[in-house]
XYZ file of C-alpha atoms in Angstrom:
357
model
C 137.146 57.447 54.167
C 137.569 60.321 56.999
C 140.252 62.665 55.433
C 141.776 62.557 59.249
C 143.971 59.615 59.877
C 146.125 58.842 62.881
C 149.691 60.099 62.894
C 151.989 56.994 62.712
C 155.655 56.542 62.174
C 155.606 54.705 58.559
C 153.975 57.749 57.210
C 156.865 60.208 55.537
C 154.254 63.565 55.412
C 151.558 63.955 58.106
C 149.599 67.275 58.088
C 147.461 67.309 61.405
C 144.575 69.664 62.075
C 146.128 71.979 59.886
C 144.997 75.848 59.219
C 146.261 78.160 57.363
C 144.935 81.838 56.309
C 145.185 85.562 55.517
C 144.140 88.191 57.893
C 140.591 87.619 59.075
C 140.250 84.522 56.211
C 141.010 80.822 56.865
C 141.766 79.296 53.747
C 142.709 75.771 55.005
C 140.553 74.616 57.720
C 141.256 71.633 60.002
C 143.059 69.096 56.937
C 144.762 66.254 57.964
C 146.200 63.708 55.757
C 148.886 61.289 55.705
C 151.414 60.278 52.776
C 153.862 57.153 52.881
C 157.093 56.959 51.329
C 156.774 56.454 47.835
C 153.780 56.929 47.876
C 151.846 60.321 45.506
C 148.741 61.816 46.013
C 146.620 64.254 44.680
C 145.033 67.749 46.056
C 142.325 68.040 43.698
C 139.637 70.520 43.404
C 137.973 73.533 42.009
C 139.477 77.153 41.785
C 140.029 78.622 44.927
C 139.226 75.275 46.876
C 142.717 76.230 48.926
C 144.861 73.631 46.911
C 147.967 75.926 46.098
C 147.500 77.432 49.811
C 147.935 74.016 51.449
C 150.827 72.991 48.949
C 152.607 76.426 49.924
C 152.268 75.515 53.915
C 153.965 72.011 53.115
C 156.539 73.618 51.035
C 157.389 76.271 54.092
C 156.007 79.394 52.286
C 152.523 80.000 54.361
C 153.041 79.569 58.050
C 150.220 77.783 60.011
C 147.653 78.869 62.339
C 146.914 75.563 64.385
C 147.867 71.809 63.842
C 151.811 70.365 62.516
C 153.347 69.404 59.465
C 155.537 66.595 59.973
C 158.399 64.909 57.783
C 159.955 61.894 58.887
C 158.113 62.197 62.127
C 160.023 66.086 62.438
C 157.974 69.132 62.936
C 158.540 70.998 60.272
C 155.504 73.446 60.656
C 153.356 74.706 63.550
C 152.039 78.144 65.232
C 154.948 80.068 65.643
C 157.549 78.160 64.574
C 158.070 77.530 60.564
C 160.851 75.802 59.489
C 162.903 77.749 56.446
C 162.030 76.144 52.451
C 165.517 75.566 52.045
C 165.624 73.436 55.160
C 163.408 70.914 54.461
C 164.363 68.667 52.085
C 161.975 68.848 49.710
C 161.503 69.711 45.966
C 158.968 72.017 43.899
C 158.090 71.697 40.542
C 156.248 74.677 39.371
C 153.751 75.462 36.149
C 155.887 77.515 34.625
C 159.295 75.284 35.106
C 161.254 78.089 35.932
C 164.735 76.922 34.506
C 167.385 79.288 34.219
C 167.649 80.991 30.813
C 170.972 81.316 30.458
C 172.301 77.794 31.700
C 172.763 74.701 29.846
C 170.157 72.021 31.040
C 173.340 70.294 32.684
C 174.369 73.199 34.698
C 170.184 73.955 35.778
C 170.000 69.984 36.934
C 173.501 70.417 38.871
C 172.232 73.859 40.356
C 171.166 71.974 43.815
C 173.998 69.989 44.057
C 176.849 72.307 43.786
C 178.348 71.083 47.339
C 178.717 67.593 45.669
C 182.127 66.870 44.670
C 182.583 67.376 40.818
C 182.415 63.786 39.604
C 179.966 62.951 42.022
C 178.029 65.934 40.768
C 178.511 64.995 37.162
C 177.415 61.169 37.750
C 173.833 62.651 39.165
C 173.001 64.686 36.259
C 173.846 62.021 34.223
C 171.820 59.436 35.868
C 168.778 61.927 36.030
C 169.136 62.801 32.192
C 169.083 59.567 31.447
C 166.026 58.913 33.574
C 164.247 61.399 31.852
C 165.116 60.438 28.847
C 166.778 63.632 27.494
C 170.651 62.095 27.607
C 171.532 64.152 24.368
C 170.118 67.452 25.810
C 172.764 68.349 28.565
C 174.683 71.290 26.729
C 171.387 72.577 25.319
C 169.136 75.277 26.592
C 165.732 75.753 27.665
C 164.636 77.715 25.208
C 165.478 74.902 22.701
C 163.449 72.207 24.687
C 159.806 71.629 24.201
C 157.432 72.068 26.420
C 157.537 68.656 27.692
C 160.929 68.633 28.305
C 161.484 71.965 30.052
C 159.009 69.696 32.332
C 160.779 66.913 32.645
C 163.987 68.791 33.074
C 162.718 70.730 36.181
C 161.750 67.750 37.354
C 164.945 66.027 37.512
C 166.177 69.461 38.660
C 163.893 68.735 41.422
C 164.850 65.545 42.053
C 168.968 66.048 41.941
C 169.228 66.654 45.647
C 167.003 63.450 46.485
C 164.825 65.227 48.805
C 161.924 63.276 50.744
C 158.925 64.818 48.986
C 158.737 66.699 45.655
C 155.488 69.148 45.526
C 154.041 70.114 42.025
C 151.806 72.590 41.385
C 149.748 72.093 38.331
C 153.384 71.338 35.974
C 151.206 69.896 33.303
C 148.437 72.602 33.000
C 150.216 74.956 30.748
C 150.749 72.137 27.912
C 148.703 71.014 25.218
C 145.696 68.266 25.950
C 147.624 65.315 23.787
C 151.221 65.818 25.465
C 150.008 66.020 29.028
C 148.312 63.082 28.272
C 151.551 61.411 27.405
C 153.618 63.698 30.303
C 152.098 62.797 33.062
C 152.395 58.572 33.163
C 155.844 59.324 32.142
C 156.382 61.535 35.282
C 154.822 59.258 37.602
C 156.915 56.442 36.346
C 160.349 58.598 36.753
C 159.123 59.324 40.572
C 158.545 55.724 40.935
C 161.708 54.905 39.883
C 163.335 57.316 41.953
C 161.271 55.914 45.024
C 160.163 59.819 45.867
C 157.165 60.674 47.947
C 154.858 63.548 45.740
C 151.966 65.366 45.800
C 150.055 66.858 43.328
C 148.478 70.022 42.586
C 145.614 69.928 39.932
C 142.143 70.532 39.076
C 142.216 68.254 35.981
C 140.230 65.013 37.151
C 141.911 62.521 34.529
C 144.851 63.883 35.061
C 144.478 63.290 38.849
C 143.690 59.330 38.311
C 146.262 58.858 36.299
C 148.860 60.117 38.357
C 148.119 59.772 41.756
C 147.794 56.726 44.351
C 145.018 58.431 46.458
C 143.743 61.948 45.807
C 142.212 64.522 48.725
C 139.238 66.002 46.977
C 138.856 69.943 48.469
C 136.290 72.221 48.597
C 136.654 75.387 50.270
C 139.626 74.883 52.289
C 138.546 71.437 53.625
C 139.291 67.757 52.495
C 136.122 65.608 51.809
C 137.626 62.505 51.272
C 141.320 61.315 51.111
C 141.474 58.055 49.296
C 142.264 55.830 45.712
C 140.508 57.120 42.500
C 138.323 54.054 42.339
C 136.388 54.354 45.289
C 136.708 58.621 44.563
C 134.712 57.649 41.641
C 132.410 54.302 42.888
C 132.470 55.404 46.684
C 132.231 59.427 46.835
C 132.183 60.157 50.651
C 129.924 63.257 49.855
C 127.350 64.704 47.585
C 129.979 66.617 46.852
C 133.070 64.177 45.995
C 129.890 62.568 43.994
C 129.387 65.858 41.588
C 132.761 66.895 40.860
C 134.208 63.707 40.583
C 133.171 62.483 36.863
C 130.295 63.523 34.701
C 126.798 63.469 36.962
C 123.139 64.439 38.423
C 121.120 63.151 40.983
C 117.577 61.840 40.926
C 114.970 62.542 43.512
C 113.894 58.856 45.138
C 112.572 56.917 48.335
C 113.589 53.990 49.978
C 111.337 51.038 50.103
C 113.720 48.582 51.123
C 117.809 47.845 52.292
C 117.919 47.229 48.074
C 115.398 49.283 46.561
C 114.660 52.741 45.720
C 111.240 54.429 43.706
C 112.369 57.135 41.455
C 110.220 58.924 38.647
C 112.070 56.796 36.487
C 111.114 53.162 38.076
C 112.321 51.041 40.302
C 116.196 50.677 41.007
C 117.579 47.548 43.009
C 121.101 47.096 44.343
C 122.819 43.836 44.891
C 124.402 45.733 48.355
C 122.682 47.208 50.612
C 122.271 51.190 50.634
C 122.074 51.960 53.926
C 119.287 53.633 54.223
C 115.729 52.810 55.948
C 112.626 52.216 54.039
C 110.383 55.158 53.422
C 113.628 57.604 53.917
C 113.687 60.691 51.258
C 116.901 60.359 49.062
C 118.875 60.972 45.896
C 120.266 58.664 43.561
C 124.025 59.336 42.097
C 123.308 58.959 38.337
C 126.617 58.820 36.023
C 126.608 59.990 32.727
C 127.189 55.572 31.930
C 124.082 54.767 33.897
C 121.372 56.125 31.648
C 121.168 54.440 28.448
C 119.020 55.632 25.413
C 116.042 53.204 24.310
C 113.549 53.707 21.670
C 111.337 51.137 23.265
C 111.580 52.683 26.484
C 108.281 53.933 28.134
C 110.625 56.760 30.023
C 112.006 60.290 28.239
C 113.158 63.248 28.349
C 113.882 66.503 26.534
C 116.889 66.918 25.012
C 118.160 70.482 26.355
C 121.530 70.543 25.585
C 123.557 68.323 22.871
C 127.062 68.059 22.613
C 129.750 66.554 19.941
C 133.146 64.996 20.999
C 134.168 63.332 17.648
C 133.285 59.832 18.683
C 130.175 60.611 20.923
C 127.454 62.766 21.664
C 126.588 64.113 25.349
C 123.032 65.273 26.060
C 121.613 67.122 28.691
C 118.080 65.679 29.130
C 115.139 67.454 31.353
C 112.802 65.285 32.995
C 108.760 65.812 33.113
C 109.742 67.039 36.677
C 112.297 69.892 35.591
C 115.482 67.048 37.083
C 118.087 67.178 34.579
C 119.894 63.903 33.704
C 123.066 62.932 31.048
C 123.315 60.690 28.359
C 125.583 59.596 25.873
C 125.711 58.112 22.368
C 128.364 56.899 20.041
C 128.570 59.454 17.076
C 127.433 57.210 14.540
C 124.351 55.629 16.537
C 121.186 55.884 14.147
C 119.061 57.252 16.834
C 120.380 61.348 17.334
C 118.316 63.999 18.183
C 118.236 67.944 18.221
C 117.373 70.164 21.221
C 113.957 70.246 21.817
C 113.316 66.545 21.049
C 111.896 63.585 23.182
C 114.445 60.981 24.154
C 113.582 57.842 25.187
C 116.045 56.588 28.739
C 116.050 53.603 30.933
C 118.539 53.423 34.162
C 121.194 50.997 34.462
C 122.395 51.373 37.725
C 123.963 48.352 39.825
C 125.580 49.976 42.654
C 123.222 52.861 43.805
C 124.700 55.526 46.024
C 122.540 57.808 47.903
C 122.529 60.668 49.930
C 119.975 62.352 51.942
C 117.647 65.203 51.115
């Protein structure tokens, strides 16, 4: 899917053309995308991609060099003109929470909402505590919260004004692996609930699927594909989208018909077609799933690399060729080998996606 998409009025953020840089650098470069209300997405990407920089311009703290951000079909962004943070209705959560020491978690969730009247005030943080799930934590303080729940709490902090569009930027990458696991369904489902538009800041792939309805996958300041984590992962729009997205390698092949490819492993057939003509010089997307280990097999390779995750074992396997390919094993399969040894592979591969070479 082309990360630029017509500007409509059912979408609540549209980001057109947009550019953004420092000096003599352009960090963002041409990125359009649109998000509907309700509706949270995902800027994901490597270090230094531009994904902060782009959440910053959104937010109102970058100014841009071309193109328009738009909320609600308002400029809120373009050259020369840059609408004030404070002005635009929308909510930050940041990694390190920033709640205020020395307030109570009642008094940090009412901070944005002072102009409310007082029982009006009172009924908001009391709706959002209980939406987070932290009812008996009003009169604490931050310091007594967990990590987790400092979270949470600046995110109903966030959420206490009701703007349009809350932005967080990597909130879950300062906690441990087991409670962002747990975190970060439980913050999509309280954004949900509250019907609020987000996106996402992250370079954490699972974290990304789980949390988002379509991610933007970036690579040096541009978007190459906007769209749902299933066809992210089954669909890459680039070679790319295809190598960061999930564990992979690619396998020198030709084309000998709209279903076939020759690789040095065999033949490969597709039940759709590929796309490409017969003869053409191209290379196979090969997931860590799609080679499988066989004793019987006639194909191998050398086992260069050999990794333990408790329940399975990766290896890094190099072809006679020098093309490196990955494989996996439960942990207590009776076939496991060392570095150095032959291992025996055949290709399972239903839905081959190629790209030219």
């Amino acid at each position: 899917m082309n990360a630029a998409q017509q500007l409509t009025d059912t979408n609540l953020l549209e980001l057109q053309d947009i550019c953004v840089g420092y000096g003599q650098q352009i960090i963002i470069n041409n990125v359009s995308l649109n998000i509907g209300a309700g509706e949270i997405g995902c800027l994901l990407g490597p270090s230094g991609c531009g994904k902060s920089t782009l959440l910053r311009a959104i937010a109102g703290f970058e100014p841009v060099r071309n193109g328009a951000i738009r909320l609600s079909s308002k400029n809120i962004s373009e050259p020369h003109s840059t609408l004030a943070p404070e002005h635009r209705n929308i909510g930050m959560v940041f990694q390190d929470v920033a709640l205020f020491p020395h307030l109570s978690i009642e008094k940090n969730i009412a901070f944005g909402i002072k102009k409310l009247p007082c029982a009006a005030r009172s009924e908001r943080v009391e709706q959002l505590l209980d939406l987070v799930g932290l009812n008996d934590c009003a009169q604490r303080y931050p310091h007594e919260l967990s990590g987790g729940q400092q979270q949470r709490i600046a995110l109903a902090r966030a959420l206490a004004p009701k703007p349009k569009l809350i932005l967080l930027d990597e909130p879950f990458s300062g906690l441990d692996a087991k409670l962002r696991e747990s975190l970060v369904p439980q913050v999509r489902d309280i954004l949900k609930q509250e019907q609020v538009s987000a996106l996402l800041v992250s370079h954490d792939q699972a974290e990304a699927f789980a949390f988002a309805d379509k991610i933007a996958v970036m690579q040096k300041g541009q978007i190459h594909q906007w769209d749902n984590a299933y066809n992210s992962y089954h669909r890459p729009a680039t070679k790319f989208v295809a190598s960061f997205i999930g564990k992979s390698k690619f396998l020198a092949a030709t084309t000998l018909c709209e279903h076939c490819i020759h690789t040095p492993l065999g033949k490969l057939e597709s039940t759709t077609p590929h796309g490409y003509a017969p003869g053409e010089k191209v290379e196979v997307l090969v997931r860590l799933d799609d080679v499988q280990h066989d004793p019987a097999a006639s194909n191998f390779g050398t086992v260069t690399q050999k990794n333990f995750h408790g329940s399975y074992f990766t290896y890094e396997l190099s072809l006679a060729d020098g093309t490196q390919l990955l494989c996996s094993t439960p942990a207590h399969y009776d076939y496991q080998h060392d570095i150095g040894d032959k291992f025996n592979i055949k290709l399972s591969i239903e839905h081959l996606v190629l790209f030219s070479r």
